[in-house]
Coordinates of C-alpha atoms in Angstrom, one line a residue:
M540 CA 0.0 0.0 -0.2
T541 CA 1.3 3.5 -0.8
D542 CA 1.4 6.7 1.5
T543 CA -0.2 9.8 0.5
H544 CA 2.6 10.5 -1.9
G545 CA 2.6 7.0 -3.6
N546 CA 5.6 5.9 -1.9
T547 CA 7.3 5.3 1.6
P548 CA 10.3 7.2 2.4
G549 CA 13.2 5.1 3.9
G550 CA 11.9 1.7 3.0
P551 CA 10.5 -0.4 0.2
V552 CA 7.2 0.4 -1.5
P553 CA 4.5 -0.8 0.6
P554 CA 1.6 -3.2 -0.7
T555 CA -1.4 -1.5 -2.0
S556 CA -5.0 -2.0 -0.5
G557 CA -5.9 -4.3 -3.5
D558 CA -2.9 -6.7 -2.4
E559 CA -4.5 -7.3 0.9
H560 CA -6.0 -10.7 1.9
A561 CA -9.0 -10.7 3.9
Q562 CA -7.6 -12.9 6.4
H563 CA -10.3 -11.9 9.1
A564 CA -13.1 -10.8 7.0
A565 CA -16.6 -12.0 7.5
Q566 CA -17.1 -15.6 6.2
T567 CA -19.4 -16.3 3.5
G568 CA -22.8 -15.6 4.8
Q569 CA -22.0 -14.4 8.2
Q570 CA -24.1 -11.4 9.1
P571 CA -24.7 -9.3 12.3
Y572 CA -28.5 -10.1 12.8
Y573 CA -29.9 -6.4 12.9
Q574 CA -33.5 -5.9 13.6
Q575 CA -36.8 -6.1 11.9
S576 CA -38.7 -3.6 10.1
Y577 CA -42.2 -2.4 11.0
Q578 CA -44.9 -0.6 9.0
Q579 CA -47.0 0.4 11.9
P580 CA -46.9 4.4 12.2
Y581 CA -49.0 6.2 14.8
Q582 CA -49.2 9.8 15.8
A583 CA -47.1 10.5 18.8
Q584 CA -49.3 11.8 21.8
H585 CA -46.6 12.5 24.3
T586 CA -43.7 14.7 25.4
P587 CA -40.4 14.6 23.4
G588 CA -38.3 11.4 24.1
Q589 CA -41.4 9.3 25.3
V590 CA -43.5 6.8 23.3
T591 CA -47.0 5.7 24.1
V592 CA -48.0 2.5 22.2
E593 CA -50.8 0.1 22.4
K594 CA -49.8 -3.6 23.3
K595 CA -48.1 -5.0 20.3
S596 CA -48.2 -8.5 18.9
H597 CA -44.7 -10.2 19.1
G598 CA -45.4 -12.7 16.2
L599 CA -43.0 -13.2 13.4
R600 CA -42.4 -10.1 11.5
T601 CA -40.4 -9.1 8.6
F602 CA -36.6 -8.5 9.6
L603 CA -34.0 -6.2 7.8
L604 CA -30.6 -8.0 8.1
A605 CA -27.6 -5.6 7.5
F606 CA -25.2 -7.0 5.2
A607 CA -21.7 -7.2 6.8
G608 CA -19.0 -6.5 4.2
A609 CA -16.9 -9.5 3.2
A610 CA -13.7 -7.4 2.6
L611 CA -11.0 -6.5 5.3
A612 CA -11.7 -3.0 6.8
C613 CA -8.9 -0.8 5.3
V614 CA -9.6 2.3 7.4
I615 CA -10.0 1.0 10.9
G616 CA -8.7 2.6 14.3
L617 CA -7.7 -0.1 16.5
G618 CA -7.6 -0.4 20.0
G619 CA -8.4 -2.7 23.1
F620 CA -10.5 -2.2 26.1
G621 CA -9.2 -3.5 29.4
I622 CA -10.5 -6.7 30.6
W623 CA -12.8 -6.2 33.6
Q624 CA -12.3 -8.9 36.1
A625 CA -15.7 -9.8 37.5
A626 CA -14.3 -12.3 40.0
T627 CA -11.8 -10.2 41.6
G628 CA -12.7 -6.7 40.8
A629 CA -9.3 -5.7 39.4
D630 CA -8.5 -2.9 37.3
K631 CA -6.7 -3.9 34.4
G632 CA -5.9 -0.6 33.1
G633 CA -8.2 1.7 31.0
G634 CA -11.2 1.1 33.2
S635 CA -13.1 3.4 35.4
D636 CA -12.2 4.9 38.7
S637 CA -13.5 2.6 41.1
G638 CA -14.0 5.3 43.8
S639 CA -16.9 6.9 41.5
S640 CA -18.0 3.8 39.6
T641 CA -21.6 2.4 39.6
Q642 CA -21.4 -1.2 40.8
L643 CA -22.6 -3.5 37.9
G644 CA -24.1 -6.8 38.3
S645 CA -25.9 -8.7 41.0
Q646 CA -24.0 -8.7 44.6
N647 CA -25.8 -12.1 45.4
S648 CA -23.5 -14.8 44.1
G649 CA -24.8 -18.2 44.0
S650 CA -24.3 -21.6 42.2
I651 CA -26.8 -23.8 40.5
N652 CA -26.1 -27.4 40.5
A653 CA -28.7 -30.1 38.9
T654 CA -28.5 -32.2 42.0
D655 CA -29.2 -29.1 44.3
A656 CA -32.6 -28.2 42.2
E657 CA -35.8 -29.5 43.1
S658 CA -36.5 -32.9 42.2
D659 CA -38.9 -31.9 39.3
Q660 CA -36.6 -29.1 38.1
T661 CA -33.9 -29.5 35.5
L662 CA -30.8 -27.5 35.3
A663 CA -32.1 -25.5 32.3
E664 CA -35.3 -24.8 34.4
A665 CA -33.2 -23.5 37.3
V666 CA -31.0 -21.2 35.1
A667 CA -33.8 -19.9 33.2
Q668 CA -35.6 -19.1 36.8
K669 CA -32.4 -17.2 37.9
A670 CA -31.6 -15.3 34.8
L671 CA -34.9 -14.6 33.0
P672 CA -35.7 -11.6 35.0
S673 CA -32.6 -9.9 34.1
V674 CA -33.1 -9.9 30.4
A675 CA -35.0 -7.1 28.7
A676 CA -36.8 -6.9 25.5
I677 CA -35.9 -3.6 23.5
D678 CA -38.3 -1.7 21.2
V679 CA -36.8 1.1 19.1
Y680 CA -38.8 3.7 17.5
A681 CA -37.9 6.2 14.8
N682 CA -39.6 9.1 12.8
Q683 CA -40.5 8.3 9.5
S684 CA -38.1 10.8 8.2
N685 CA -35.1 9.3 10.1
M686 CA -35.7 5.8 8.7
G687 CA -33.2 6.3 5.7
G688 CA -30.1 5.6 7.4
I689 CA -29.3 8.2 10.0
Y690 CA -27.6 6.8 13.1
G691 CA -28.6 9.0 15.9
F692 CA -29.6 8.5 19.5
G693 CA -33.1 8.5 21.0
G694 CA -35.2 11.6 22.2
G695 CA -33.8 14.1 19.6
S696 CA -35.7 17.2 18.6
N697 CA -37.4 15.5 15.8
S698 CA -39.3 13.2 18.0
G699 CA -41.6 15.9 19.5
S700 CA -45.3 16.1 19.9
G701 CA -47.1 15.6 16.6
S702 CA -44.3 13.8 14.9
T703 CA -45.1 10.3 13.5
L704 CA -43.1 7.5 15.2
T705 CA -42.8 4.0 13.7
Q706 CA -41.6 0.9 15.4
A707 CA -38.3 0.4 13.5
S708 CA -36.6 -2.5 15.1
L709 CA -36.1 -4.7 18.2
G710 CA -33.7 -6.5 20.1
S711 CA -32.6 -7.6 23.6
G712 CA -30.6 -6.3 26.6
V713 CA -29.3 -7.4 30.0
V714 CA -29.9 -5.4 33.3
L715 CA -26.8 -4.3 35.0
T716 CA -28.2 -2.4 38.0
D717 CA -31.4 -2.3 39.8
D718 CA -32.1 1.2 38.8
G719 CA -32.3 0.3 35.0
Y720 CA -28.8 0.5 33.3
I721 CA -29.0 -2.1 30.5
I722 CA -26.3 -3.4 28.3
T723 CA -27.0 -4.2 24.5
N724 CA -25.6 -4.0 21.1
Y725 CA -25.1 -0.7 19.4
H726 CA -26.7 -2.1 16.2
V727 CA -30.1 -2.6 18.4
I728 CA -30.4 1.0 19.2
A729 CA -28.6 2.8 16.1
G730 CA -31.1 4.9 14.4
G731 CA -33.8 5.2 17.0
D732 CA -35.5 8.5 18.3
A733 CA -37.3 6.8 21.1
Y734 CA -37.2 3.5 23.1
K735 CA -39.2 1.2 25.1
V736 CA -37.7 -1.8 27.3
T737 CA -39.8 -4.4 28.9
I738 CA -38.5 -6.3 31.9
E739 CA -40.5 -8.9 33.8
G740 CA -43.7 -7.7 32.1
E741 CA -43.3 -4.0 33.0
T742 CA -42.6 -1.7 30.3
Y743 CA -40.4 1.4 30.7
D744 CA -39.4 4.3 28.6
A745 CA -35.7 4.3 27.9
E746 CA -32.7 6.5 26.8
V747 CA -29.6 5.8 25.5
V748 CA -26.7 6.5 27.8
G749 CA -23.7 6.2 25.4
S750 CA -22.2 3.6 23.1
D751 CA -18.8 2.4 21.3
P752 CA -20.2 1.8 17.7
S753 CA -16.6 0.1 16.9
S754 CA -17.2 -2.6 19.5
D755 CA -20.8 -2.7 18.9
I756 CA -21.6 -2.1 22.6
A757 CA -24.1 0.5 24.0
V758 CA -25.7 1.2 27.3
I759 CA -29.4 2.4 27.9
K760 CA -31.1 3.3 30.8
A761 CA -34.8 2.4 31.9
K762 CA -36.5 5.6 33.3
D763 CA -37.8 5.8 36.8
A764 CA -36.9 2.1 37.2
S765 CA -36.1 0.7 40.5
G766 CA -35.9 -2.7 42.4
L767 CA -34.9 -4.5 39.0
K768 CA -32.9 -7.8 39.4
A769 CA -29.5 -7.1 38.1
I770 CA -27.9 -10.3 36.4
E771 CA -25.0 -12.0 38.2
I772 CA -21.8 -11.5 36.2
G773 CA -19.4 -14.3 35.4
N774 CA -15.9 -14.7 34.0
S775 CA -15.4 -15.3 30.4
D776 CA -11.7 -15.9 30.8
D777 CA -12.5 -19.1 32.7
L778 CA -14.6 -20.5 29.9
I779 CA -14.0 -24.2 28.9
I780 CA -14.9 -25.5 25.2
G781 CA -17.7 -28.0 25.6
E782 CA -19.3 -26.3 28.9
W783 CA -23.0 -25.8 29.2
V784 CA -24.5 -22.3 28.1
M785 CA -28.0 -20.8 27.7
T786 CA -29.0 -17.8 25.4
I787 CA -31.7 -15.6 26.5
G788 CA -33.4 -12.9 24.5
S789 CA -36.2 -12.0 22.2
P790 CA -35.8 -14.0 19.0
F791 CA -38.5 -12.7 16.4
G792 CA -40.0 -10.6 19.0
L793 CA -40.7 -13.5 21.2
E794 CA -39.7 -12.2 24.6
Q795 CA -38.3 -14.3 27.4
S796 CA -37.1 -17.0 25.2
V797 CA -34.3 -19.4 26.0
A798 CA -32.1 -22.1 24.2
T799 CA -29.4 -24.2 25.4
G800 CA -26.1 -25.4 24.0
I801 CA -22.5 -25.5 24.6
V802 CA -19.4 -23.3 24.1
S803 CA -18.2 -24.5 20.6
A804 CA -14.9 -22.4 20.7
T805 CA -13.4 -19.3 22.1
S806 CA -11.2 -16.4 20.6
R807 CA -13.2 -16.0 17.5
S808 CA -12.0 -12.6 16.5
Q809 CA -13.6 -10.9 13.5
I810 CA -13.4 -7.6 11.7
M811 CA -16.7 -6.6 10.1
D812 CA -17.0 -3.8 7.4
S813 CA -19.5 -1.1 7.7
S814 CA -22.4 -1.5 5.3
T815 CA -23.5 0.9 2.3
D816 CA -26.6 2.2 1.5
Q817 CA -28.4 2.4 -2.1
Y818 CA -26.3 5.6 -2.9
G819 CA -22.8 4.2 -1.8
Q820 CA -22.7 6.0 1.4
S821 CA -21.7 4.3 4.5
S822 CA -24.6 3.4 6.6
G823 CA -22.8 2.0 9.8
E824 CA -19.5 1.6 11.5
T825 CA -16.5 -0.7 11.0
T826 CA -16.7 -3.1 14.0
I827 CA -13.9 -5.1 15.6
Y828 CA -14.9 -8.2 17.5
P829 CA -11.8 -9.8 19.6
N830 CA -12.0 -13.0 21.2
M831 CA -15.7 -13.8 20.7
I832 CA -17.3 -17.0 22.2
Q833 CA -18.7 -19.2 19.7
T834 CA -22.0 -21.5 20.7
D835 CA -24.5 -23.7 19.0
A836 CA -27.1 -22.4 21.3
A837 CA -29.9 -20.8 19.1
I838 CA -29.3 -17.2 18.4
N839 CA -32.0 -15.4 16.0
P840 CA -32.7 -12.0 15.0
G841 CA -33.9 -10.2 18.1
N842 CA -31.6 -12.2 20.2
S843 CA -29.1 -9.0 19.7
G844 CA -27.8 -7.7 23.0
G845 CA -29.3 -10.7 25.0
A846 CA -27.5 -12.8 27.4
L847 CA -25.3 -15.8 27.2
V848 CA -25.1 -17.4 30.7
D849 CA -23.3 -20.4 32.2
A850 CA -24.6 -23.3 34.3
D851 CA -24.6 -21.0 37.3
G852 CA -26.9 -18.4 35.7
K853 CA -23.9 -15.9 35.2
L854 CA -23.5 -13.8 32.4
I855 CA -20.6 -14.9 30.3
G856 CA -21.3 -12.9 27.0
I857 CA -23.5 -10.6 24.9
N858 CA -25.1 -12.4 22.0
T859 CA -24.1 -10.7 18.8
L860 CA -23.5 -12.3 15.6
I861 CA -24.6 -15.4 13.5
T862 CA -23.0 -17.3 10.6
S863 CA -26.0 -18.0 8.3
Y864 CA -26.9 -18.0 4.4
S865 CA -30.5 -17.1 5.5
G866 CA -29.9 -14.8 8.4
N867 CA -31.5 -17.1 11.0
Y868 CA -30.0 -19.6 13.1
S869 CA -27.9 -22.3 11.5
G870 CA -25.9 -23.6 14.6
V871 CA -23.0 -21.1 14.7
G872 CA -23.5 -17.9 16.8
F873 CA -21.3 -15.5 18.6
A874 CA -21.3 -13.7 21.7
I875 CA -19.1 -10.6 23.0
P876 CA -17.2 -11.8 26.3
V877 CA -18.6 -10.4 29.3
N878 CA -15.1 -9.2 30.6
Y879 CA -14.5 -7.1 27.6
A880 CA -18.2 -5.8 27.2
V881 CA -19.0 -4.9 31.0
N882 CA -15.6 -2.8 31.3
L883 CA -16.9 -1.0 28.2
A884 CA -20.4 -0.6 29.9
Q885 CA -18.7 0.7 33.1
Q886 CA -16.8 3.4 31.3
I887 CA -20.1 4.6 29.5
I888 CA -22.1 4.5 32.8
D889 CA -19.3 6.5 34.6
G890 CA -19.6 9.2 32.0
K891 CA -16.2 8.4 30.3
T892 CA -15.6 8.4 26.7
P893 CA -14.3 4.6 25.7
T894 CA -10.7 4.4 25.0
H895 CA -8.5 2.0 23.2
A896 CA -5.1 0.8 23.3
Q897 CA -2.9 2.2 20.6
L898 CA 0.4 1.2 19.0
G899 CA 0.7 4.3 16.7
V900 CA 1.4 3.0 13.5
S901 CA -0.4 2.7 10.1
L902 CA -0.3 -0.8 8.5
S903 CA -0.5 -2.8 5.1
T904 CA -0.8 -6.7 5.0
V905 CA 2.4 -8.3 3.6
N906 CA 1.7 -11.6 1.4
A907 CA 3.8 -13.7 -1.0
Q908 CA 2.3 -11.6 -4.1
N909 CA 3.4 -8.2 -2.8
A910 CA 6.4 -9.5 -1.3
Q911 CA 7.6 -10.5 -4.5
R912 CA 6.4 -7.5 -6.2
Y913 CA 8.0 -5.0 -3.9
G914 CA 11.2 -7.1 -2.9
L915 CA 10.1 -7.6 0.9
S916 CA 12.3 -9.8 3.0
V917 CA 9.5 -11.8 4.3
D918 CA 6.1 -12.9 2.8
E919 CA 3.7 -12.5 5.5
G920 CA 3.2 -10.0 8.5
A921 CA 2.2 -6.5 8.9
Y922 CA 4.2 -3.6 7.2
V923 CA 4.6 -0.4 9.0
A924 CA 3.9 2.4 6.4
A925 CA 4.0 5.1 9.1
V926 CA 4.7 5.7 12.7
S927 CA 2.9 8.5 14.7
A928 CA 5.3 10.9 16.5
G929 CA 5.2 10.6 20.2
S930 CA 3.5 7.1 20.2
G931 CA 4.5 3.9 21.9
A932 CA 5.9 2.6 18.6
A933 CA 7.9 5.7 18.1
E934 CA 9.3 5.6 21.5
A935 CA 10.2 1.9 21.1
G936 CA 12.1 2.6 17.9
L937 CA 9.9 1.3 15.2
Q938 CA 10.4 2.5 11.8
E939 CA 8.7 3.0 8.4
G940 CA 9.3 0.0 6.4
D941 CA 9.6 -2.6 9.4
I942 CA 7.5 -5.7 9.0
I943 CA 5.9 -7.0 12.2
T944 CA 5.8 -10.7 12.3
K945 CA 5.0 -11.6 16.0
F946 CA 3.0 -10.2 18.7
D947 CA 3.7 -11.3 22.3
G948 CA 4.9 -14.6 20.6
Q949 CA 2.2 -15.1 18.3
K950 CA 2.5 -15.1 14.7
V951 CA 1.2 -12.1 12.9
E952 CA 0.2 -13.0 9.2
S953 CA -1.6 -9.8 8.4
A954 CA -2.4 -6.3 9.3
S955 CA -5.8 -7.6 10.6
D956 CA -4.0 -10.1 12.9
L957 CA -2.1 -7.3 14.4
M958 CA -5.1 -4.9 14.8
L959 CA -7.2 -7.8 16.5
D960 CA -3.9 -8.4 18.8
V961 CA -3.8 -4.7 19.8
R962 CA -7.6 -4.5 20.3
S963 CA -7.4 -7.4 23.1
K964 CA -5.0 -5.4 25.0
N965 CA -5.4 -2.3 27.4
P966 CA -3.6 1.1 27.4
G967 CA -0.4 1.0 29.3
D968 CA 0.1 -2.8 28.5
K969 CA 3.7 -3.6 27.4
V970 CA 3.9 -6.1 24.4
K971 CA 7.1 -7.5 22.5
L972 CA 7.0 -7.5 19.0
E973 CA 9.3 -9.3 16.5
V974 CA 10.4 -7.2 13.5
N975 CA 12.1 -7.7 10.4
R976 CA 14.1 -4.7 9.4
N977 CA 15.9 -4.9 5.9
G978 CA 16.2 -8.8 6.3
E979 CA 17.1 -8.8 10.0
T980 CA 15.1 -10.0 12.9
K981 CA 14.7 -7.8 16.0
E982 CA 12.6 -7.8 19.2
V983 CA 11.0 -4.5 20.3
E984 CA 9.2 -3.8 23.3
V985 CA 6.3 -1.4 23.2
T986 CA 4.2 0.3 25.6
L987 CA 0.7 0.8 24.2
G988 CA -0.9 4.2 24.5
S989 CA -4.2 5.2 24.4
D990 CA -6.5 7.0 21.9
E991 CA -8.1 9.0 24.3
S992 CA -7.7 12.2 22.7
S993 CA -8.6 11.3 19.3
Q994 CA -11.8 9.6 20.6
S995 CA -12.6 12.9 22.4
A996 CA -12.0 15.1 19.3
S997 CA -14.1 12.7 17.1
T998 CA -17.0 13.0 19.6
Q999 CA -17.0 16.8 19.5
Q1000 CA -16.7 16.8 15.7
N1001 CA -19.6 14.3 15.3
S1002 CA -19.3 14.5 11.5
A1003 CA -20.8 12.1 9.2
Q1004 CA -18.0 12.6 6.6
E1005 CA -15.5 11.4 9.2
S1006 CA -14.0 8.1 8.7
L1007 CA -13.3 5.7 11.4
L1008 CA -9.6 5.9 11.1
E1009 CA -9.8 9.7 11.5
R1010 CA -11.7 9.3 14.6
L1011 CA -9.9 6.3 16.4
L1012 CA -6.2 6.5 15.3
G1013 CA -3.1 8.5 15.8
G1014 CA -1.5 7.0 12.6
G1015 CA -2.3 9.7 10.2
S1016 CA -5.5 11.1 9.3
G1017 CA -7.0 10.7 5.9
S1018 CA -4.8 7.9 5.0
S1019 CA -6.0 4.7 3.4
E1020 CA -4.1 2.3 5.4
N1021 CA -4.9 -0.1 8.3
A1022 CA -3.7 1.6 11.6
A1023 CA -3.1 0.1 15.0

């Protein structure tokens, strides 16, 4: 890939974007199962930011599935949120100030064992009884004028009295606090002007607290809620392949539905391109999913944002993606690990801008084809096309033209490999890189930085024209390269 001048000073000509191999792009047929569309308009007779609707039917409805791009995202900001340790409460860096943080999750820890359950109660029944009260159904409403791809938050000025609101989509969420903070997927609430949540049969108006589209996580709050049952939070780092799990949510609008299965695999990382509308304009965010949990427990449209719980009824993941040719359940689903998701929710609830770890470089993928074409010394890895001044990479001595081949001892085969590796780390973490420089192998230790300043600046700009690269990365605004 070339820089803005068509070459790379001080090193061989980098590979072009067309040479990159979609190493971690969406598999054929894999889609984030976005929500269903409705054509049931009504005149809003309420104050701005609230929705008053009649009891709705939750039968099968027509769903709108947003197609996840199959090519590797070439303009991504890379970073990693700190892992929130539910079991110990340890702060891994990049987290919230524990002195002023809202405590998330139930404080009443308990185990479920099939032998401890009542004689006529199965394990699934006991887990459902414990976890179902902590899972919400989310209904999203949009002004008819806003249903053409505007990705805003609820309660805006366009949702005032007399405007026509239409139920646009639905999804699921998980109750984190007794006063109504709920974690869900960003794609569930994107584009909404007003929201309602249903918890244990009670319906509340809700508002968006904050979100991180690049991680597909959002937090909403049920207004005037109290005494809700917060879910007990588990530890996704302790998962074992083959262990029993349950998915809970509102598939096809069928609230309080459960399905059981096992953990099929862990560490399933994925980069999903933003989709484009009929005019070729971006209609969403490029999203990075590091270390997802794979399960065969049924996940369908409407389960987005719902709970994946273990045999003790503890939250271990947020149901998010499926691999499917039809858009419906086919036995392969994915959940965002709870340690990753809840740390992000904690930052949002505490009023902070979510931040990511940052290496401070712009990258291109090296493969056999472009290695031969440009005379590179290795045929796989992540080519450093630019180094940001003052970044951890610059302080460690990384240079333009370096090719990163290992990250903390793990092989790096592409730029996407390195971006996902960095995403799984926290600001302040030290990592060891193996670098090929002019045919010689070197080991470099880098202290990862934070993209806090660029994140805050992007929040203030809030421009629809701004790319994810410009907003998340310090590796050169306006560049067409990957960055980390």
